[in-house]
XYZ file of C-alpha atoms in Angstrom:
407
model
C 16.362 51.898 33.323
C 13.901 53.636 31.199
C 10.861 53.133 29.133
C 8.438 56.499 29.424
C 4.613 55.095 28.965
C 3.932 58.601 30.224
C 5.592 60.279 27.614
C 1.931 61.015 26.051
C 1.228 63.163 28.992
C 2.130 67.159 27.867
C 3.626 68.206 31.521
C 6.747 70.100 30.473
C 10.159 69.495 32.708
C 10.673 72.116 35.723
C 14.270 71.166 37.604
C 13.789 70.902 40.998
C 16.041 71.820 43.736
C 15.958 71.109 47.302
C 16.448 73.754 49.749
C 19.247 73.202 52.481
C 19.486 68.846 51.202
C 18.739 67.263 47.586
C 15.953 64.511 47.443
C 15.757 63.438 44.136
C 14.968 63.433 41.209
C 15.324 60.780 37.879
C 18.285 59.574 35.177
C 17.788 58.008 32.465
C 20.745 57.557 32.414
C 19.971 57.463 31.897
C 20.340 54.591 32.278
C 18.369 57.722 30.006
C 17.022 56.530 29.683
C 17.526 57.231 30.094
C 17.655 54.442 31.718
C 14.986 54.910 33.395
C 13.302 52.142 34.372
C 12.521 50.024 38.180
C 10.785 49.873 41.106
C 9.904 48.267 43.883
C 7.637 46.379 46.595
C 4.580 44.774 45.576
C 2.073 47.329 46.808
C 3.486 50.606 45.107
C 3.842 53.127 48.510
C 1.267 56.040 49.098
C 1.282 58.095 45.910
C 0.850 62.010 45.639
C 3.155 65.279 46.367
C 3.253 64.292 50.560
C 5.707 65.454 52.929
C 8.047 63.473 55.234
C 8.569 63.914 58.522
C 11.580 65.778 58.005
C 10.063 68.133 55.803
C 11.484 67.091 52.716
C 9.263 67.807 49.873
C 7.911 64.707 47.479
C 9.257 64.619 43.642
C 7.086 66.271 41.444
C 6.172 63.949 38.496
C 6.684 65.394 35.041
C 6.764 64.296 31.474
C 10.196 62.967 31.183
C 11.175 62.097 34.920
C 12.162 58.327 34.716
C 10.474 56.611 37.161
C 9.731 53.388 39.762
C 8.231 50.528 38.219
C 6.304 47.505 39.669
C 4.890 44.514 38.216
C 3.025 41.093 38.195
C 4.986 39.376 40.251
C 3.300 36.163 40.569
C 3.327 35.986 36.902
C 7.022 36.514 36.675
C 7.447 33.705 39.003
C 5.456 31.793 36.362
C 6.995 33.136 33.189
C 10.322 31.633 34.803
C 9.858 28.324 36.496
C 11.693 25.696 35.217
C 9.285 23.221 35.633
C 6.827 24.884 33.040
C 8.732 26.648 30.628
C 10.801 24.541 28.184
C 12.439 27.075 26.935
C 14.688 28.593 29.712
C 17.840 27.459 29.242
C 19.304 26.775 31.815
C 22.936 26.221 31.134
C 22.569 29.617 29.315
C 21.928 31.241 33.076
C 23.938 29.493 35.138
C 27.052 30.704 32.575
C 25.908 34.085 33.023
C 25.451 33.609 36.918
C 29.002 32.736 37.310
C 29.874 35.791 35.167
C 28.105 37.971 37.855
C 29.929 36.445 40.702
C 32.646 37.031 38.850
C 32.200 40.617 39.658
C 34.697 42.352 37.434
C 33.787 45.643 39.005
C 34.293 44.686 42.517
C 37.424 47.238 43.525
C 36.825 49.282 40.472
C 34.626 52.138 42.493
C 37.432 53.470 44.925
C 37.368 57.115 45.017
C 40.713 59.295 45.284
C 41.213 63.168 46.859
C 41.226 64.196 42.996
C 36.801 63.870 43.521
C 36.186 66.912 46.162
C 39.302 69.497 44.551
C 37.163 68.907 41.333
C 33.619 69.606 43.121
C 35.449 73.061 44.878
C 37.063 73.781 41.275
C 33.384 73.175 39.205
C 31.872 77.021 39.629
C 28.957 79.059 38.390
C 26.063 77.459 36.419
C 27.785 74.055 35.316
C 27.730 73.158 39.257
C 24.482 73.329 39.074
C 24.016 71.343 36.167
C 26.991 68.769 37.401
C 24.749 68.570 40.308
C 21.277 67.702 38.848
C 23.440 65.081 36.552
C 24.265 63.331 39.921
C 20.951 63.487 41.578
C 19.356 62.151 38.141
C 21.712 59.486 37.544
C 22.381 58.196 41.720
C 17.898 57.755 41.462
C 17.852 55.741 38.146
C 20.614 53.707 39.587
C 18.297 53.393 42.876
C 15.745 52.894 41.141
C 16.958 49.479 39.436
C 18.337 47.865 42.811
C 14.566 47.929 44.063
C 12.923 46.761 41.204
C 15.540 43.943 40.890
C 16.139 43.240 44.444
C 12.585 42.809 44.722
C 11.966 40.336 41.651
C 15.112 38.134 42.925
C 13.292 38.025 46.489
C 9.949 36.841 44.748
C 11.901 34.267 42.162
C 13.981 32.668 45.239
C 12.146 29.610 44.946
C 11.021 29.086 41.846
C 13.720 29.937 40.384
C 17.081 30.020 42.785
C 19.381 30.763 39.656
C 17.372 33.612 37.927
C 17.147 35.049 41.502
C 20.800 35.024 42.117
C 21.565 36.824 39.283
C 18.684 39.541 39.670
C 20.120 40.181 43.598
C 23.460 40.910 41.675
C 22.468 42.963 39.865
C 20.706 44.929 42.565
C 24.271 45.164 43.862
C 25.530 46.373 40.815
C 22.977 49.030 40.779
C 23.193 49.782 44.850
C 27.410 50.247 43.984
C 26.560 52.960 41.498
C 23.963 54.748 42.950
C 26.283 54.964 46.271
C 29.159 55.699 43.758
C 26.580 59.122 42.778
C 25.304 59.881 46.486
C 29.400 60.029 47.101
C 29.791 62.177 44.429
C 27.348 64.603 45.745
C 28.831 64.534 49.014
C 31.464 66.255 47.443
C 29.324 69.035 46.430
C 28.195 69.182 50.172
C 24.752 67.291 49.304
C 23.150 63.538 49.787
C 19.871 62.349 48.574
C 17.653 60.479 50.851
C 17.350 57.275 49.307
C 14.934 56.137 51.879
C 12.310 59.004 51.607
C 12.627 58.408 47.672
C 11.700 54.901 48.411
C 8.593 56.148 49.632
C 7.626 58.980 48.200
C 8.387 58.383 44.415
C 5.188 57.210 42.039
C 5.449 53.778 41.174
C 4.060 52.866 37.363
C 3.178 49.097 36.340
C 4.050 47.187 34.152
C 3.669 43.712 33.078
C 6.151 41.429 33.651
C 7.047 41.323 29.250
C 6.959 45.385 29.435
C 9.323 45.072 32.061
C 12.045 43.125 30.007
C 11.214 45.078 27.362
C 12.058 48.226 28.950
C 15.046 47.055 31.071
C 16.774 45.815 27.745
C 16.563 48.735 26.128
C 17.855 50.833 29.249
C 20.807 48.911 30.207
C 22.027 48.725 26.632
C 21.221 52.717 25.821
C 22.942 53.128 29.100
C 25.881 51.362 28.037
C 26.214 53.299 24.592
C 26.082 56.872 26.686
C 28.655 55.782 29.206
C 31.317 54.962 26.427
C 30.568 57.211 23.869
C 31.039 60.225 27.087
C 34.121 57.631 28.156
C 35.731 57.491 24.940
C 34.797 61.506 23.909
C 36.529 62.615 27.031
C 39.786 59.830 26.769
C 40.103 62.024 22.965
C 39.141 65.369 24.695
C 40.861 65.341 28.363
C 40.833 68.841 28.540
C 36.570 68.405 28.641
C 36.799 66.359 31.554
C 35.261 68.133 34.760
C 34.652 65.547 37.431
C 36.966 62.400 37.673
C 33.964 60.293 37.803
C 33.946 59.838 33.898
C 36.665 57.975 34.404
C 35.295 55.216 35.713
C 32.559 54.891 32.831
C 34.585 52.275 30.518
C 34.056 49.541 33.531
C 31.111 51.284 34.639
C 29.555 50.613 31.248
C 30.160 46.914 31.474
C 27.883 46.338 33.853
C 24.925 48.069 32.306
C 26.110 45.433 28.947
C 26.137 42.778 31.127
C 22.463 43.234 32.598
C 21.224 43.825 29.029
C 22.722 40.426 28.149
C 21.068 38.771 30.753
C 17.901 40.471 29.999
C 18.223 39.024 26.657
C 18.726 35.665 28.057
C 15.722 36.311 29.657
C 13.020 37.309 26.818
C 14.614 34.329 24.127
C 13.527 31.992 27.197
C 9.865 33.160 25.966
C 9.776 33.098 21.853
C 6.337 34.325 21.627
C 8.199 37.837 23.096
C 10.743 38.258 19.972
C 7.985 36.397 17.250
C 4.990 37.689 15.329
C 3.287 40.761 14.640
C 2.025 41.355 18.259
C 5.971 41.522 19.718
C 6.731 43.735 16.330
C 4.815 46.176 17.388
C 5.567 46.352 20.975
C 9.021 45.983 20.272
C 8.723 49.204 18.108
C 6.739 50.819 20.441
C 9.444 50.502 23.419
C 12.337 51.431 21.311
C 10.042 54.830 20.090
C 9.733 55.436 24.188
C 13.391 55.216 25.153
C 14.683 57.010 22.047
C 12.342 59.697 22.157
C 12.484 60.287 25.952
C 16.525 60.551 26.007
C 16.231 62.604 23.098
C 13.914 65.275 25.323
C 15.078 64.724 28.249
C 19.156 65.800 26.711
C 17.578 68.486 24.674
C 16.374 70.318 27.773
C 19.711 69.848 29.403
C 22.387 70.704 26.441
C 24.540 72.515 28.908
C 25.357 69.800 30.552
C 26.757 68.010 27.241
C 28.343 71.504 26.223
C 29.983 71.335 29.121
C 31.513 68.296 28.328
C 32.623 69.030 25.148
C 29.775 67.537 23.508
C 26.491 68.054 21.011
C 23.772 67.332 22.362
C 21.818 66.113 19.709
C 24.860 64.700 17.630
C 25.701 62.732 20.952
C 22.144 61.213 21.283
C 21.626 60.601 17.625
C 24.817 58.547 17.949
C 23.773 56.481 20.805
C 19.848 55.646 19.382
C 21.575 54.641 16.152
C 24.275 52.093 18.242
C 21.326 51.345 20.573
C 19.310 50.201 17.733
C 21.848 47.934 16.005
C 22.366 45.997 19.104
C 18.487 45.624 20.020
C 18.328 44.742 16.250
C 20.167 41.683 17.347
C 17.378 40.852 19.529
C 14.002 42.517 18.846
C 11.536 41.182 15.866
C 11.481 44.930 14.328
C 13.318 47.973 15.191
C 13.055 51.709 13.912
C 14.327 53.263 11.062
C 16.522 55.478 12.902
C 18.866 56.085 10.193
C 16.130 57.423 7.875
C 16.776 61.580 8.120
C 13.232 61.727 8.585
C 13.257 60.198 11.982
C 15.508 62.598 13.358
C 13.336 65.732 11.830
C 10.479 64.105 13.584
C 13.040 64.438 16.687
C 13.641 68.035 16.514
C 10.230 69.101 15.869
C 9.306 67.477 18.822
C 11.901 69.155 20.821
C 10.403 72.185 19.341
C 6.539 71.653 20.302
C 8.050 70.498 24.011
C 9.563 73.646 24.824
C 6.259 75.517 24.105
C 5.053 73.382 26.797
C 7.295 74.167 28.920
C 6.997 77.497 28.505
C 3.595 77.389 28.680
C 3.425 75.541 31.940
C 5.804 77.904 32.907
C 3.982 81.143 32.658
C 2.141 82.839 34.835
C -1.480 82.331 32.896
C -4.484 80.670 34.937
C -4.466 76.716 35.061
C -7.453 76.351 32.787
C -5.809 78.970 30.284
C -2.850 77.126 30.226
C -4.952 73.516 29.674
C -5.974 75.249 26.659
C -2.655 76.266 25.073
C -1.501 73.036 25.345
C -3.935 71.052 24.260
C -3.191 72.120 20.412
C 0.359 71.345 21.313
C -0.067 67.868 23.239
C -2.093 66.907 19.879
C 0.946 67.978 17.646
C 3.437 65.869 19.888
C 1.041 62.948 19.968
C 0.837 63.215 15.579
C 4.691 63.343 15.906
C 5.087 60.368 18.034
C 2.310 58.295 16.414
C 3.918 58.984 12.483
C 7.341 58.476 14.020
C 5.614 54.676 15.246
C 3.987 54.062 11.986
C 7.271 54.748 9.917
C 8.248 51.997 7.942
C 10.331 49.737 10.256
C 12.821 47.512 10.035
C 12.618 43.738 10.171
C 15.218 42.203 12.925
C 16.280 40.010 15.337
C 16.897 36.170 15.795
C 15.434 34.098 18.972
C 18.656 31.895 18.104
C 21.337 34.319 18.889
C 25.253 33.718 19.739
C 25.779 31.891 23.194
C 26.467 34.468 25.900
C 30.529 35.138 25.753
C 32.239 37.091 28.123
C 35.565 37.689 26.109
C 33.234 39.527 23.482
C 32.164 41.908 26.715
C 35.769 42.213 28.751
């Protein structure tokens, strides 16, 4: 789930490795974002690099690890009480709640013996890389069953409905991330997905931000599962891990949530109307975009591995991304215009000087000062890529939710 309000922050990325077992570390899978975005509790846990009683080592927090979120949940109970709000339409949810108990994907996740002779066949550096896929992707998973386990514990009552549907998609997202943690098994590794619990950062956002953000996560994660599912159905001879295989279902759920997250911000019209949700509508979609795009760049071996380019591959999925939030936001970017994409790559550009900066062995408050020049350029980057012209979208009075258009 994924929106990076960090992503101002010049830290450059530093994989992480555990010593004898993996803790984790972020997707966006990720979800991108990417999809990068949820959390959980409603007093984020103790913050800070601590160390558990087992001696695992805490996360280290860097510019594009997707991360826990937490909101207002008292005002999310509010945004969402029926009594109140006018708008929610009910019939609307209760169609999409029977969709989710539906559960399409119910028996889809069974694993064969193919899984562990392609974990002892995967070799050399691309294990490596197959591995911190896993780890990345299992925690982004994770990290959406908390923050929507939580928010269908707090809207129980006020709103039973809404609820239901938020504690199925928590098991949507607990099925996948258990799907990953298997998957590392096979390489001999499991993440502790209780010590995460506790010793990941938690950001907040408000309850809007949160929709916001989760929108634009599921449905970026959807376009990365199928354009990897349908590359690799063209490409077999790519395919490294059978767990690709399951994206084309996989994919449906992430569709589904973003659907339902829809649902969710139409119920509110002063979210998808006027120049204040223009601009924060811009703003999110400049996050996710930008955060995939340098989060993939620093990882191209993966996608190589795959049979893929990089940056062809994520300039594919922003521009599908965007039509479908198009659909739905007031304004989107202008991610077709070449200029957009320059802006990209030069970014990609200043962030590996950060990272090699951070990297090198110069004194701390030597290496503040190298980066400052380049955390300025990044920021000018990011702010003219915001202030490009954008593109007027979106319709409060969208199609009724369908499932044949989905399955």
């Amino acid at each position: 789930m994924a929106a990076e309000m960090a992503i101002l922050k010049p830290i450059s990325f530093k994989p992480e490795t555990g010593s004898t077992r993996a803790i984790f570390k972020i997707s966006h899978s990720s979800k991108s974002c990417t999809r990068c975005l949820p959390k959980m509790s409603a007093a984020p846990p103790p913050q800070g690099n601590a160390v558990s009683k087992k001696g695992k080592t805490a996360i280290k927090e860097t510019l594009l690890t997707p991360r826990f979120y937490t909101t207002d949940f008292e005002a999310m109970e509010e945004l969402f009480n029926p009594e109140t709000n006018k708008h929610l339409n009910m019939k609307e949810f209760e169609a999409l709640l029977q969709e989710f108990r539906n559960d399409y994907n119910q028996t889809h996740f069974v694993r064969d013996k193919e899984f562990k002779q392609a974990a002892d066949n995967l070799q050399g550096p691309m294990r490596s890389i197959f591995v911190e896929f896993l780890e990345r992707s299992c925690t982004a998973e994770f990290s959406g069953f908390l923050l929507y386990k939580e928010i269908a514990r707090r809207l129980k009552k006020t709103n039973p409905v809404i609820a239901e549907i938020f504690a199925l998609m928590s098991r949507d997202e607990a099925r996948h991330a258990g799907f990953l943690n298997k998957g590392l098994a096979d390489f001999n590794l499991a993440l502790d997905l209780g010590f995460l619990t506790k010793a990941r950062k938690y950001t907040f956002f408000k309850p809007e931000y949160i929709l916001y953000a989760t929108y634009l996560s599921e449905k970026i994660g959807y376009w990365r599962y199928i354009t990897i599912c349908r590359h690799l159905v063209a490409h077999p001879e790519c395919q490294i891990y059978p767990i690709f295989n399951y994206f084309e279902n996989w994919c449906q759920d992430e569709n589904r949530h973003g659907d339902f997250i829809a649902a969710m911000l139409k119920a509110h019209p002063r979210f998808l109307k006027g120049w204040v949700s223009k601009l924060w509508a811009r703003f999110f979609c400049l996050t996710v975009y930008v955060t995939m795009y340098l989060n993939d760049c620093q990882r191209t071996a993966f996608y190589e591995g795959i049979g893929l380019e990089t940056k062809k591959f994520d300039m594919h999925v922003i521009i599908e991304t965007n039509k479908t939030t198009a659909r739905l936001f007031p304004a989107v970017l202008d991610v077709e215009n070449p200029e957009f994409k320059r802006k990209l790559d030069r970014m990609v550009e200043i962030n590996k000087k950060l990272s090699a900066v951070s990297n090198s062995n110069d004194p701390e408050f030597l290496k503040k000062l190298k980066k400052m020049p380049l955390a300025a350029a990044l920021l000018a980057e990011l702010v003219a890529a915001y202030f490009m012209p954008p593109v007027d979208s979106g319709s409060v009075e969208l199609l009724e939710y369908d499932p044949k258009l989905v399955y």
